[in-house]
């Protein structure tokens, strides 16, 4: 599990599109602060299907940074 609060852009020499997997998100409060948690579950063929594979959390600061990255990339309106 990781709380993401900063992002650094890098240039990768090799890029590939990954396989689509199941994911969920939840919104919760802790000590009066809101968080979003995103969980991924990996491929259905894995040894323990349905087991969480990766989890990351965003607070308001990390959410704003990710929102700006997404907006700059995809030009949301």
Short mmCIF file of N, CA and C in Angstrom, two decimals:
data_model
loop_
_atom_site.label_atom_id
_atom_site.label_comp_id
_atom_site.label_asym_id
_atom_site.label_seq_id
_atom_site.Cartn_x
_atom_site.Cartn_y
_atom_site.Cartn_z
N UNK A 1 0.85 -1.17 0.00
CA UNK A 1 0.00 0.00 0.00
C UNK A 1 0.90 1.24 0.00
N UNK A 2 0.48 2.27 -0.73
CA UNK A 2 1.29 3.48 -0.81
C UNK A 2 0.40 4.71 -0.92
N UNK A 3 0.79 5.76 -0.21
CA UNK A 3 0.13 7.06 -0.33
C UNK A 3 0.93 7.87 -1.34
N UNK A 4 0.29 8.23 -2.46
CA UNK A 4 0.96 8.99 -3.52
C UNK A 4 0.73 10.47 -3.30
N UNK A 5 1.81 11.24 -3.13
CA UNK A 5 1.67 12.67 -2.88
C UNK A 5 2.50 13.51 -3.83
N UNK A 6 3.31 12.86 -4.68
CA UNK A 6 4.06 13.60 -5.69
C UNK A 6 4.31 12.68 -6.88
N UNK A 7 4.47 13.29 -8.03
CA UNK A 7 4.68 12.55 -9.27
C UNK A 7 5.80 13.22 -10.04
N UNK A 8 6.68 12.41 -10.61
CA UNK A 8 7.76 12.93 -11.43
C UNK A 8 7.62 12.32 -12.82
N UNK A 9 7.56 13.16 -13.84
CA UNK A 9 7.43 12.65 -15.20
C UNK A 9 8.78 12.15 -15.69
N UNK A 10 8.76 11.00 -16.32
CA UNK A 10 9.95 10.43 -16.94
C UNK A 10 9.62 10.06 -18.38
N UNK A 11 10.63 9.84 -19.18
CA UNK A 11 10.46 9.35 -20.54
C UNK A 11 10.98 7.93 -20.58
N UNK A 12 10.11 7.02 -21.00
CA UNK A 12 10.49 5.62 -21.07
C UNK A 12 10.92 5.29 -22.50
N UNK A 13 11.91 4.41 -22.62
CA UNK A 13 12.40 4.05 -23.95
C UNK A 13 11.51 3.00 -24.62
N UNK A 14 10.85 2.18 -23.81
CA UNK A 14 9.95 1.16 -24.36
C UNK A 14 8.60 1.28 -23.66
N UNK A 15 7.55 1.41 -24.43
CA UNK A 15 6.19 1.50 -23.89
C UNK A 15 5.35 0.37 -24.46
N UNK A 16 4.46 -0.17 -23.63
CA UNK A 16 3.52 -1.18 -24.11
C UNK A 16 2.21 -0.99 -23.36
N UNK A 17 1.13 -1.43 -23.99
CA UNK A 17 -0.19 -1.36 -23.37
C UNK A 17 -0.38 -2.63 -22.55
N UNK A 18 -0.74 -2.46 -21.30
CA UNK A 18 -0.92 -3.59 -20.39
C UNK A 18 -2.32 -4.17 -20.52
N UNK A 19 -2.46 -5.38 -20.03
CA UNK A 19 -3.74 -6.08 -20.04
C UNK A 19 -4.71 -5.40 -19.07
N UNK A 20 -5.97 -5.30 -19.47
CA UNK A 20 -6.99 -4.72 -18.59
C UNK A 20 -7.29 -5.68 -17.45
N UNK A 21 -7.40 -5.11 -16.24
CA UNK A 21 -7.70 -5.92 -15.05
C UNK A 21 -8.83 -5.27 -14.26
N UNK A 22 -9.34 -6.00 -13.28
CA UNK A 22 -10.39 -5.47 -12.42
C UNK A 22 -9.78 -4.50 -11.41
N UNK A 23 -10.52 -3.43 -11.13
CA UNK A 23 -10.08 -2.47 -10.11
C UNK A 23 -11.30 -1.90 -9.39
N UNK A 24 -11.09 -1.45 -8.18
CA UNK A 24 -12.14 -0.82 -7.38
C UNK A 24 -11.56 0.43 -6.73
N UNK A 25 -12.44 1.31 -6.27
CA UNK A 25 -11.97 2.45 -5.49
C UNK A 25 -12.93 2.68 -4.34
N UNK A 26 -12.40 3.29 -3.30
CA UNK A 26 -13.21 3.66 -2.16
C UNK A 26 -12.78 5.05 -1.69
N UNK A 27 -13.71 5.74 -1.06
CA UNK A 27 -13.45 7.08 -0.51
C UNK A 27 -13.69 6.98 0.99
N UNK A 28 -12.74 7.50 1.77
CA UNK A 28 -12.88 7.43 3.22
C UNK A 28 -12.23 8.65 3.87
N UNK A 29 -12.55 8.85 5.12
CA UNK A 29 -11.96 9.93 5.91
C UNK A 29 -11.12 9.35 7.03
N UNK A 30 -10.02 10.03 7.32
CA UNK A 30 -9.16 9.67 8.45
C UNK A 30 -8.66 10.96 9.08
N UNK A 31 -8.92 11.12 10.36
CA UNK A 31 -8.54 12.35 11.08
C UNK A 31 -9.03 13.61 10.37
N UNK A 32 -10.25 13.55 9.83
CA UNK A 32 -10.86 14.70 9.18
C UNK A 32 -10.36 14.98 7.77
N UNK A 33 -9.52 14.11 7.24
CA UNK A 33 -8.96 14.29 5.90
C UNK A 33 -9.52 13.21 4.99
N UNK A 34 -9.92 13.58 3.75
CA UNK A 34 -10.46 12.61 2.79
C UNK A 34 -9.35 11.96 1.99
N UNK A 35 -9.59 10.68 1.66
CA UNK A 35 -8.66 9.89 0.86
C UNK A 35 -9.44 9.09 -0.17
N UNK A 36 -8.79 8.80 -1.28
CA UNK A 36 -9.30 7.85 -2.27
C UNK A 36 -8.31 6.69 -2.29
N UNK A 37 -8.84 5.47 -2.25
CA UNK A 37 -8.00 4.29 -2.35
C UNK A 37 -8.39 3.52 -3.59
N UNK A 38 -7.41 3.18 -4.40
CA UNK A 38 -7.62 2.40 -5.62
C UNK A 38 -6.91 1.07 -5.46
N UNK A 39 -7.66 -0.01 -5.69
CA UNK A 39 -7.13 -1.37 -5.57
C UNK A 39 -7.21 -2.05 -6.93
N UNK A 40 -6.18 -2.80 -7.29
CA UNK A 40 -6.23 -3.63 -8.50
C UNK A 40 -6.13 -5.09 -8.07
N UNK A 41 -6.66 -5.98 -8.92
CA UNK A 41 -6.80 -7.38 -8.54
C UNK A 41 -6.07 -8.36 -9.44
N UNK A 42 -5.34 -7.90 -10.41
CA UNK A 42 -4.58 -8.82 -11.26
C UNK A 42 -5.46 -9.65 -12.17
N UNK A 43 -4.83 -10.56 -12.87
CA UNK A 43 -5.54 -11.41 -13.83
C UNK A 43 -6.36 -12.49 -13.13
N UNK A 44 -7.49 -12.88 -13.75
CA UNK A 44 -8.33 -13.94 -13.17
C UNK A 44 -7.59 -15.29 -13.05
N UNK A 45 -6.56 -15.50 -13.88
CA UNK A 45 -5.85 -16.79 -13.88
C UNK A 45 -4.82 -16.90 -12.76
N UNK A 46 -4.63 -15.85 -11.98
CA UNK A 46 -3.58 -15.90 -10.96
C UNK A 46 -3.88 -16.95 -9.91
N UNK A 47 -2.89 -17.28 -9.12
CA UNK A 47 -3.00 -18.36 -8.13
C UNK A 47 -4.19 -18.18 -7.19
N UNK A 48 -4.39 -16.97 -6.68
CA UNK A 48 -5.52 -16.68 -5.79
C UNK A 48 -6.38 -15.61 -6.47
N UNK A 49 -7.35 -16.02 -7.30
CA UNK A 49 -8.19 -15.04 -7.99
C UNK A 49 -8.93 -14.14 -7.00
N UNK A 50 -9.07 -12.87 -7.33
CA UNK A 50 -9.78 -11.93 -6.48
C UNK A 50 -8.94 -11.31 -5.39
N UNK A 51 -7.70 -11.74 -5.24
CA UNK A 51 -6.81 -11.17 -4.22
C UNK A 51 -6.26 -9.83 -4.73
N UNK A 52 -6.25 -8.84 -3.84
CA UNK A 52 -5.71 -7.53 -4.22
C UNK A 52 -4.26 -7.67 -4.65
N UNK A 53 -3.94 -7.00 -5.74
CA UNK A 53 -2.60 -7.04 -6.27
C UNK A 53 -1.82 -5.80 -5.85
N UNK A 54 -2.42 -4.64 -6.06
CA UNK A 54 -1.79 -3.38 -5.71
C UNK A 54 -2.82 -2.44 -5.12
N UNK A 55 -2.38 -1.59 -4.20
CA UNK A 55 -3.24 -0.60 -3.58
C UNK A 55 -2.48 0.72 -3.50
N UNK A 56 -3.15 1.79 -3.92
CA UNK A 56 -2.55 3.09 -3.65
C UNK A 56 -3.62 4.07 -3.22
N UNK A 57 -3.18 5.05 -2.45
CA UNK A 57 -4.09 6.05 -1.88
C UNK A 57 -3.66 7.43 -2.32
N UNK A 58 -4.65 8.31 -2.44
CA UNK A 58 -4.42 9.73 -2.75
C UNK A 58 -5.10 10.58 -1.70
N UNK A 59 -4.37 11.56 -1.18
CA UNK A 59 -4.99 12.58 -0.35
C UNK A 59 -5.34 13.74 -1.28
N UNK A 60 -5.79 14.85 -0.74
CA UNK A 60 -6.20 15.98 -1.58
C UNK A 60 -5.05 16.48 -2.45
N UNK A 61 -3.85 16.58 -1.87
CA UNK A 61 -2.68 17.06 -2.62
C UNK A 61 -2.35 16.13 -3.78
N UNK A 62 -2.26 14.83 -3.50
CA UNK A 62 -1.95 13.86 -4.55
C UNK A 62 -3.05 13.78 -5.59
N UNK A 63 -4.31 13.90 -5.14
CA UNK A 63 -5.44 13.90 -6.06
C UNK A 63 -5.40 15.07 -7.01
N UNK A 64 -5.04 16.25 -6.50
CA UNK A 64 -4.95 17.45 -7.34
C UNK A 64 -3.83 17.31 -8.36
N UNK A 65 -2.70 16.77 -7.92
CA UNK A 65 -1.58 16.58 -8.84
C UNK A 65 -1.95 15.60 -9.95
N UNK A 66 -2.58 14.49 -9.58
CA UNK A 66 -2.99 13.50 -10.58
C UNK A 66 -4.06 14.08 -11.51
N UNK A 67 -5.00 14.83 -10.95
CA UNK A 67 -6.03 15.49 -11.77
C UNK A 67 -5.38 16.40 -12.81
N UNK A 68 -4.40 17.18 -12.40
CA UNK A 68 -3.72 18.09 -13.33
C UNK A 68 -3.00 17.32 -14.43
N UNK A 69 -2.34 16.22 -14.07
CA UNK A 69 -1.65 15.39 -15.06
C UNK A 69 -2.66 14.82 -16.06
N UNK A 70 -3.77 14.28 -15.55
CA UNK A 70 -4.80 13.72 -16.43
C UNK A 70 -5.40 14.78 -17.33
N UNK A 71 -5.67 15.94 -16.78
CA UNK A 71 -6.26 17.02 -17.56
C UNK A 71 -5.30 17.52 -18.63
N UNK A 72 -4.03 17.67 -18.28
CA UNK A 72 -3.02 18.11 -19.26
C UNK A 72 -2.86 17.09 -20.38
N UNK A 73 -2.99 15.82 -20.05
CA UNK A 73 -2.79 14.75 -21.03
C UNK A 73 -4.01 14.55 -21.92
N UNK A 74 -5.20 14.50 -21.31
CA UNK A 74 -6.41 14.15 -22.05
C UNK A 74 -7.32 15.34 -22.35
N UNK A 75 -6.98 16.52 -21.86
CA UNK A 75 -7.74 17.76 -22.13
C UNK A 75 -9.22 17.62 -21.77
N UNK A 76 -9.49 17.19 -20.53
CA UNK A 76 -10.87 17.10 -20.06
C UNK A 76 -11.51 18.47 -20.01
N UNK A 77 -12.81 18.51 -20.19
CA UNK A 77 -13.54 19.78 -20.10
C UNK A 77 -14.48 19.75 -18.94
#
